[in-house]
Every structure is written in C-alpha cells, then in structure tokens.
Amino acid sequence: MKKRFMALPIVGIVVAMLGSAVFASSPGPGVPPIEVDGYPLDEIIILENEDLMGVMGKKGTDLIDASTLQTEINKQNPKLKAEDSVVFFTFGGYIKSDIWGGTPHIDMHTIFPSGSPVTIRIGYETDPNDVVIVLHFVQTPGMTGSWHIVGNADTPTSLKFTVSGLSPFAVVKVSPKSSSQTGEYAGTYIIMVATALVACGAVFAIRAKKASK
C-alpha cells in the first residue's frame, strides 16, 4: 500500500510534463496544405508564422477597412465588432519551385502558372466561438499593395481560402467577450491537478510511514 501511494507524486509530475509539452509545441515550417483544388498538392508549401508584412498582433482594422471587415464578421456572428479583431496568426504561401535552399525568395505575390483561382485548406486549431477570417496581401505594381479577405475557418481545425496567387497571409479573429479561448486555462488546470496529486501523495506517504512505525 505504501509503495502505491508513493507513486502518486510521480504521476502528478508526469501529467504536468505532458501538459507543458503539449502547450509549448508549435507547428514546424514548410507544411504542405491539407487540400488544394486546382493545383498539385505537393507543389504548395505553407510557412507558418512567417510575417513578411510585420502585422502580427495588429488590429484587423489596421489592415482592412472596418466596414468591409464588419460585413464579413456579420456573416458568422453580427454581435462581434471589427474593432475587436486582432491578427493572431500569419503565414506565407509558396510554390515549391520558388523556394531556394529552403528559403523563400523576396517575391511576395507568386501568381499561379494557370492564372486561375485555387482553393487551399490548411490545418490550424481555432476556437469554434471565434470568428476567424483569412486576409491575403495582394501586391500591385510599384511594390505596394493591399489586404483582401479570401477565406475563413471552415472547421475548428482548419482555414480555407481561395486565391489566384500566394504570398503573405494574415489571419484575424474576433472573440466573444465572455468566452475563454480554447486551451486558455487548460495549462493552469493541469498544473493545479498535478500539484494536488503531489500534495495527496505526500500526505498519504507520511501517514503510511507513521502507520508502519
């Protein structure tokens, strides 16, 4: 019995370590899309967290007109406001031949050889209570350009968008004021449970030790 109780602290530590590993992990670069319609799947590479335009953390209204963004938000949840939208994820899209030695070239808007729109879906976990919208930076002559709405979160685990070319992408989200984000408190809960298990293990170990005397 004594040995069984002594194992509880170890269980708690293992749970905490597993939880930390899960929440600290992040997707690696060079991830192929989940689906591509109209272009070979293995020819498109997604570089997650790439931020060529330096927009991570900015408001969605810093990138696109508030009324345009609000119209898109209203399709999913008219109670949410465009001014509350924030860029929470960025990525770059490239055709494999554009990547030299694993490093994308500077061209920020690769046009598909076919010239026709291509629908792409990539994996990324989102909160089902959030409104998530994908923006695409379209470069124009003179090295300028603007952001355009091209898609949204089609499932809680993926983003879907249709483009005629690749380059910088920014994903903005708006969250209900009363809803916590997916996993926001999960790490804390795991640590609390692990701490409780360790404490219980220590108490039982002490009692078992006293009982054995």
Tab-separated table of C-alpha atoms in Angstrom:
chain	number	residue	atom	x	y	z
A	1	MET	CA	0.000	0.000	0.000
A	2	LYS	CA	2.816	2.360	0.929
A	3	LYS	CA	4.508	1.979	-2.439
A	4	ARG	CA	1.273	2.622	-4.286
A	5	PHE	CA	0.760	5.965	-2.537
A	6	MET	CA	4.376	6.942	-3.113
A	7	ALA	CA	3.746	6.663	-6.857
A	8	LEU	CA	1.178	9.478	-6.818
A	9	PRO	CA	3.733	12.333	-6.842
A	10	ILE	CA	5.416	10.753	-9.846
A	11	VAL	CA	2.070	10.551	-11.651
A	12	GLY	CA	1.460	14.231	-10.941
A	13	ILE	CA	4.846	15.266	-12.269
A	14	VAL	CA	4.373	13.201	-15.435
A	15	VAL	CA	0.942	14.794	-16.046
A	16	ALA	CA	2.439	18.263	-15.646
A	17	MET	CA	5.303	17.466	-18.005
A	18	LEU	CA	2.946	16.114	-20.661
A	19	GLY	CA	0.727	19.165	-20.381
A	20	SER	CA	3.692	21.517	-20.727
A	21	ALA	CA	4.899	19.650	-23.792
A	22	VAL	CA	1.500	19.897	-25.476
A	23	PHE	CA	1.016	23.614	-24.919
A	24	ALA	CA	4.623	24.537	-25.731
A	25	SER	CA	4.629	22.736	-29.078
A	26	SER	CA	4.187	24.693	-32.287
A	27	PRO	CA	3.866	23.690	-35.945
A	28	GLY	CA	7.082	23.444	-37.908
A	29	PRO	CA	7.796	25.393	-41.119
A	30	GLY	CA	7.331	24.064	-44.616
A	31	VAL	CA	3.995	22.359	-44.002
A	32	PRO	CA	2.027	21.164	-47.059
A	33	PRO	CA	-1.655	22.162	-47.187
A	34	ILE	CA	-4.340	19.652	-46.251
A	35	GLU	CA	-6.209	20.201	-49.517
A	36	VAL	CA	-5.663	22.068	-52.765
A	37	ASP	CA	-8.243	22.383	-55.525
A	38	GLY	CA	-6.917	23.206	-58.966
A	39	TYR	CA	-3.166	22.813	-58.360
A	40	PRO	CA	-0.893	19.909	-57.341
A	41	LEU	CA	-0.996	19.488	-53.576
A	42	ASP	CA	2.706	18.711	-53.205
A	43	GLU	CA	3.723	21.844	-55.143
A	44	ILE	CA	2.460	24.297	-52.493
A	45	ILE	CA	4.355	24.948	-49.265
A	46	ILE	CA	2.980	26.860	-46.273
A	47	LEU	CA	5.497	28.593	-43.994
A	48	GLU	CA	3.663	29.018	-40.708
A	49	ASN	CA	4.275	32.109	-38.586
A	50	GLU	CA	6.076	33.905	-41.427
A	51	ASP	CA	5.269	37.612	-41.175
A	52	LEU	CA	6.798	39.488	-44.115
A	53	MET	CA	4.492	42.464	-43.588
A	54	GLY	CA	5.060	42.734	-39.836
A	55	VAL	CA	1.368	42.638	-38.903
A	56	MET	CA	1.268	40.048	-36.125
A	57	GLY	CA	-0.637	41.434	-33.129
A	58	LYS	CA	-2.136	44.396	-35.021
A	59	LYS	CA	-5.849	45.099	-35.158
A	60	GLY	CA	-7.690	43.727	-38.149
A	61	THR	CA	-8.872	47.257	-38.901
A	62	ASP	CA	-5.219	48.296	-39.336
A	63	LEU	CA	-5.084	46.063	-42.396
A	64	ILE	CA	-8.524	46.382	-43.947
A	65	ASP	CA	-11.423	48.805	-43.924
A	66	ALA	CA	-13.581	48.379	-40.807
A	67	SER	CA	-16.874	48.277	-42.716
A	68	THR	CA	-15.579	45.608	-45.093
A	69	LEU	CA	-14.331	43.524	-42.200
A	70	GLN	CA	-17.563	44.012	-40.258
A	71	THR	CA	-19.622	42.798	-43.217
A	72	GLU	CA	-17.646	39.562	-43.220
A	73	ILE	CA	-17.919	39.197	-39.441
A	74	ASN	CA	-21.702	39.683	-39.619
A	75	LYS	CA	-21.993	36.569	-41.777
A	76	GLN	CA	-20.797	34.498	-38.824
A	77	ASN	CA	-21.689	36.498	-35.717
A	78	PRO	CA	-23.197	40.002	-36.012
A	79	LYS	CA	-22.738	40.550	-32.264
A	80	LEU	CA	-18.970	40.843	-32.676
A	81	LYS	CA	-17.204	44.064	-33.709
A	82	ALA	CA	-14.490	44.620	-36.301
A	83	GLU	CA	-12.570	46.938	-33.969
A	84	ASP	CA	-12.015	43.975	-31.638
A	85	SER	CA	-10.356	41.847	-34.317
A	86	VAL	CA	-6.671	41.027	-33.902
A	87	VAL	CA	-4.094	39.369	-36.155
A	88	PHE	CA	-3.231	36.188	-34.266
A	89	PHE	CA	-1.602	34.057	-36.961
A	90	THR	CA	0.477	34.767	-40.069
A	91	PHE	CA	1.875	32.517	-42.760
A	92	GLY	CA	3.439	32.597	-46.200
A	93	GLY	CA	2.416	30.514	-49.187
A	94	TYR	CA	4.880	29.444	-51.878
A	95	ILE	CA	5.102	27.210	-54.885
A	96	LYS	CA	7.840	24.688	-54.199
A	97	SER	CA	9.955	25.878	-57.142
A	98	ASP	CA	10.071	29.360	-55.580
A	99	ILE	CA	11.936	28.096	-52.527
A	100	TRP	CA	15.677	28.028	-52.956
A	101	GLY	CA	17.614	26.087	-50.361
A	102	GLY	CA	14.645	26.157	-48.020
A	103	THR	CA	14.462	29.966	-48.016
A	104	PRO	CA	11.639	31.727	-49.907
A	105	HIS	CA	12.656	34.391	-52.368
A	106	ILE	CA	11.578	38.001	-51.929
A	107	ASP	CA	8.702	37.928	-54.429
A	108	MET	CA	5.681	38.499	-52.208
A	109	HIS	CA	2.979	37.577	-54.674
A	110	THR	CA	3.502	34.442	-56.707
A	111	ILE	CA	0.872	34.092	-59.434
A	112	PHE	CA	-0.173	30.565	-60.252
A	113	PRO	CA	1.030	29.493	-63.701
A	114	SER	CA	-2.524	28.619	-64.660
A	115	GLY	CA	-3.725	32.091	-63.662
A	116	SER	CA	-6.931	30.629	-62.242
A	117	PRO	CA	-8.118	30.695	-58.592
A	118	VAL	CA	-7.022	27.879	-56.323
A	119	THR	CA	-8.774	26.836	-53.097
A	120	ILE	CA	-6.438	25.828	-50.272
A	121	ARG	CA	-7.179	24.447	-46.811
A	122	ILE	CA	-4.524	24.288	-44.112
A	123	GLY	CA	-4.675	22.881	-40.608
A	124	TYR	CA	-4.771	25.279	-37.700
A	125	GLU	CA	-6.737	24.941	-34.486
A	126	THR	CA	-9.228	27.701	-33.707
A	127	ASP	CA	-11.884	28.260	-31.073
A	128	PRO	CA	-15.331	27.473	-32.514
A	129	ASN	CA	-16.716	30.528	-30.687
A	130	ASP	CA	-14.369	32.890	-32.548
A	131	VAL	CA	-14.884	34.468	-35.934
A	132	VAL	CA	-11.713	33.777	-37.905
A	133	ILE	CA	-11.001	35.470	-41.251
A	134	VAL	CA	-8.103	34.942	-43.652
A	135	LEU	CA	-6.554	38.008	-45.316
A	136	HIS	CA	-4.206	37.969	-48.306
A	137	PHE	CA	-1.778	40.743	-49.256
A	138	VAL	CA	-2.023	41.356	-52.997
A	139	GLN	CA	0.969	43.180	-54.404
A	140	THR	CA	0.464	45.795	-57.098
A	141	PRO	CA	2.977	47.476	-59.453
A	142	GLY	CA	5.344	49.769	-57.584
A	143	MET	CA	5.863	47.324	-54.678
A	144	THR	CA	2.670	48.453	-52.970
A	145	GLY	CA	-0.497	46.524	-52.337
A	146	SER	CA	-3.428	45.932	-50.046
A	147	TRP	CA	-5.070	43.245	-47.903
A	148	HIS	CA	-8.129	41.370	-49.126
A	149	ILE	CA	-10.491	38.910	-47.447
A	150	VAL	CA	-10.054	35.484	-49.055
A	151	GLY	CA	-11.472	32.963	-46.588
A	152	ASN	CA	-12.218	31.893	-43.037
A	153	ALA	CA	-12.111	28.968	-40.607
A	154	ASP	CA	-14.192	26.305	-42.337
A	155	THR	CA	-13.824	23.948	-39.352
A	156	PRO	CA	-12.443	24.381	-35.812
A	157	THR	CA	-9.216	22.803	-37.052
A	158	SER	CA	-8.634	24.345	-40.469
A	159	LEU	CA	-8.615	27.539	-42.523
A	160	LYS	CA	-9.958	27.648	-46.068
A	161	PHE	CA	-9.244	30.334	-48.662
A	162	THR	CA	-9.339	30.870	-52.427
A	163	VAL	CA	-6.579	32.823	-54.182
A	164	SER	CA	-5.074	33.254	-57.627
A	165	GLY	CA	-1.596	33.555	-56.161
A	166	LEU	CA	0.412	33.136	-52.980
A	167	SER	CA	2.405	35.406	-50.639
A	168	PRO	CA	1.798	36.896	-47.179
A	169	PHE	CA	-1.336	35.867	-45.324
A	170	ALA	CA	-2.714	37.189	-42.044
A	171	VAL	CA	-5.477	35.593	-40.005
A	172	VAL	CA	-7.600	37.823	-37.795
A	173	LYS	CA	-10.016	36.690	-35.130
A	174	VAL	CA	-12.742	38.247	-33.017
A	175	SER	CA	-13.644	36.546	-29.755
A	176	PRO	CA	-16.868	36.840	-27.740
A	177	LYS	CA	-16.164	38.858	-24.599
A	178	SER	CA	-17.486	36.136	-22.300
A	179	SER	CA	-15.794	33.120	-23.881
A	180	SER	CA	-12.324	31.967	-22.949
A	181	GLN	CA	-10.021	30.788	-25.695
A	182	THR	CA	-9.578	27.094	-26.398
A	183	GLY	CA	-6.877	25.833	-24.065
A	184	GLU	CA	-6.523	29.220	-22.372
A	185	TYR	CA	-6.829	27.772	-18.886
A	186	ALA	CA	-6.059	24.151	-19.650
A	187	GLY	CA	-2.383	24.519	-18.782
A	188	THR	CA	-3.263	26.061	-15.432
A	189	TYR	CA	-5.753	23.300	-14.692
A	190	ILE	CA	-3.196	20.611	-15.454
A	191	ILE	CA	-0.652	22.230	-13.135
A	192	MET	CA	-3.295	22.537	-10.394
A	193	VAL	CA	-4.263	18.874	-10.743
A	194	ALA	CA	-0.629	17.810	-10.745
A	195	THR	CA	0.061	19.881	-7.626
A	196	ALA	CA	-2.960	18.347	-5.874
A	197	LEU	CA	-1.766	14.857	-6.760
A	198	VAL	CA	1.692	15.593	-5.419
A	199	ALA	CA	0.216	17.000	-2.201
A	200	CYS	CA	-2.066	13.981	-1.751
A	201	GLY	CA	0.827	11.647	-2.407
A	202	ALA	CA	2.925	13.387	0.225
A	203	VAL	CA	0.123	13.221	2.801
A	204	PHE	CA	-0.529	9.532	2.215
A	205	ALA	CA	3.195	8.801	2.236
A	206	ILE	CA	3.540	10.486	5.650
A	207	ARG	CA	0.522	8.609	7.025
A	208	ALA	CA	1.793	5.348	5.650
A	209	LYS	CA	5.187	5.988	7.213
A	210	LYS	CA	3.597	6.723	10.599
A	211	ALA	CA	1.390	3.645	10.356
A	212	SER	CA	4.372	1.425	9.658
A	213	LYS	CA	6.136	2.512	12.869
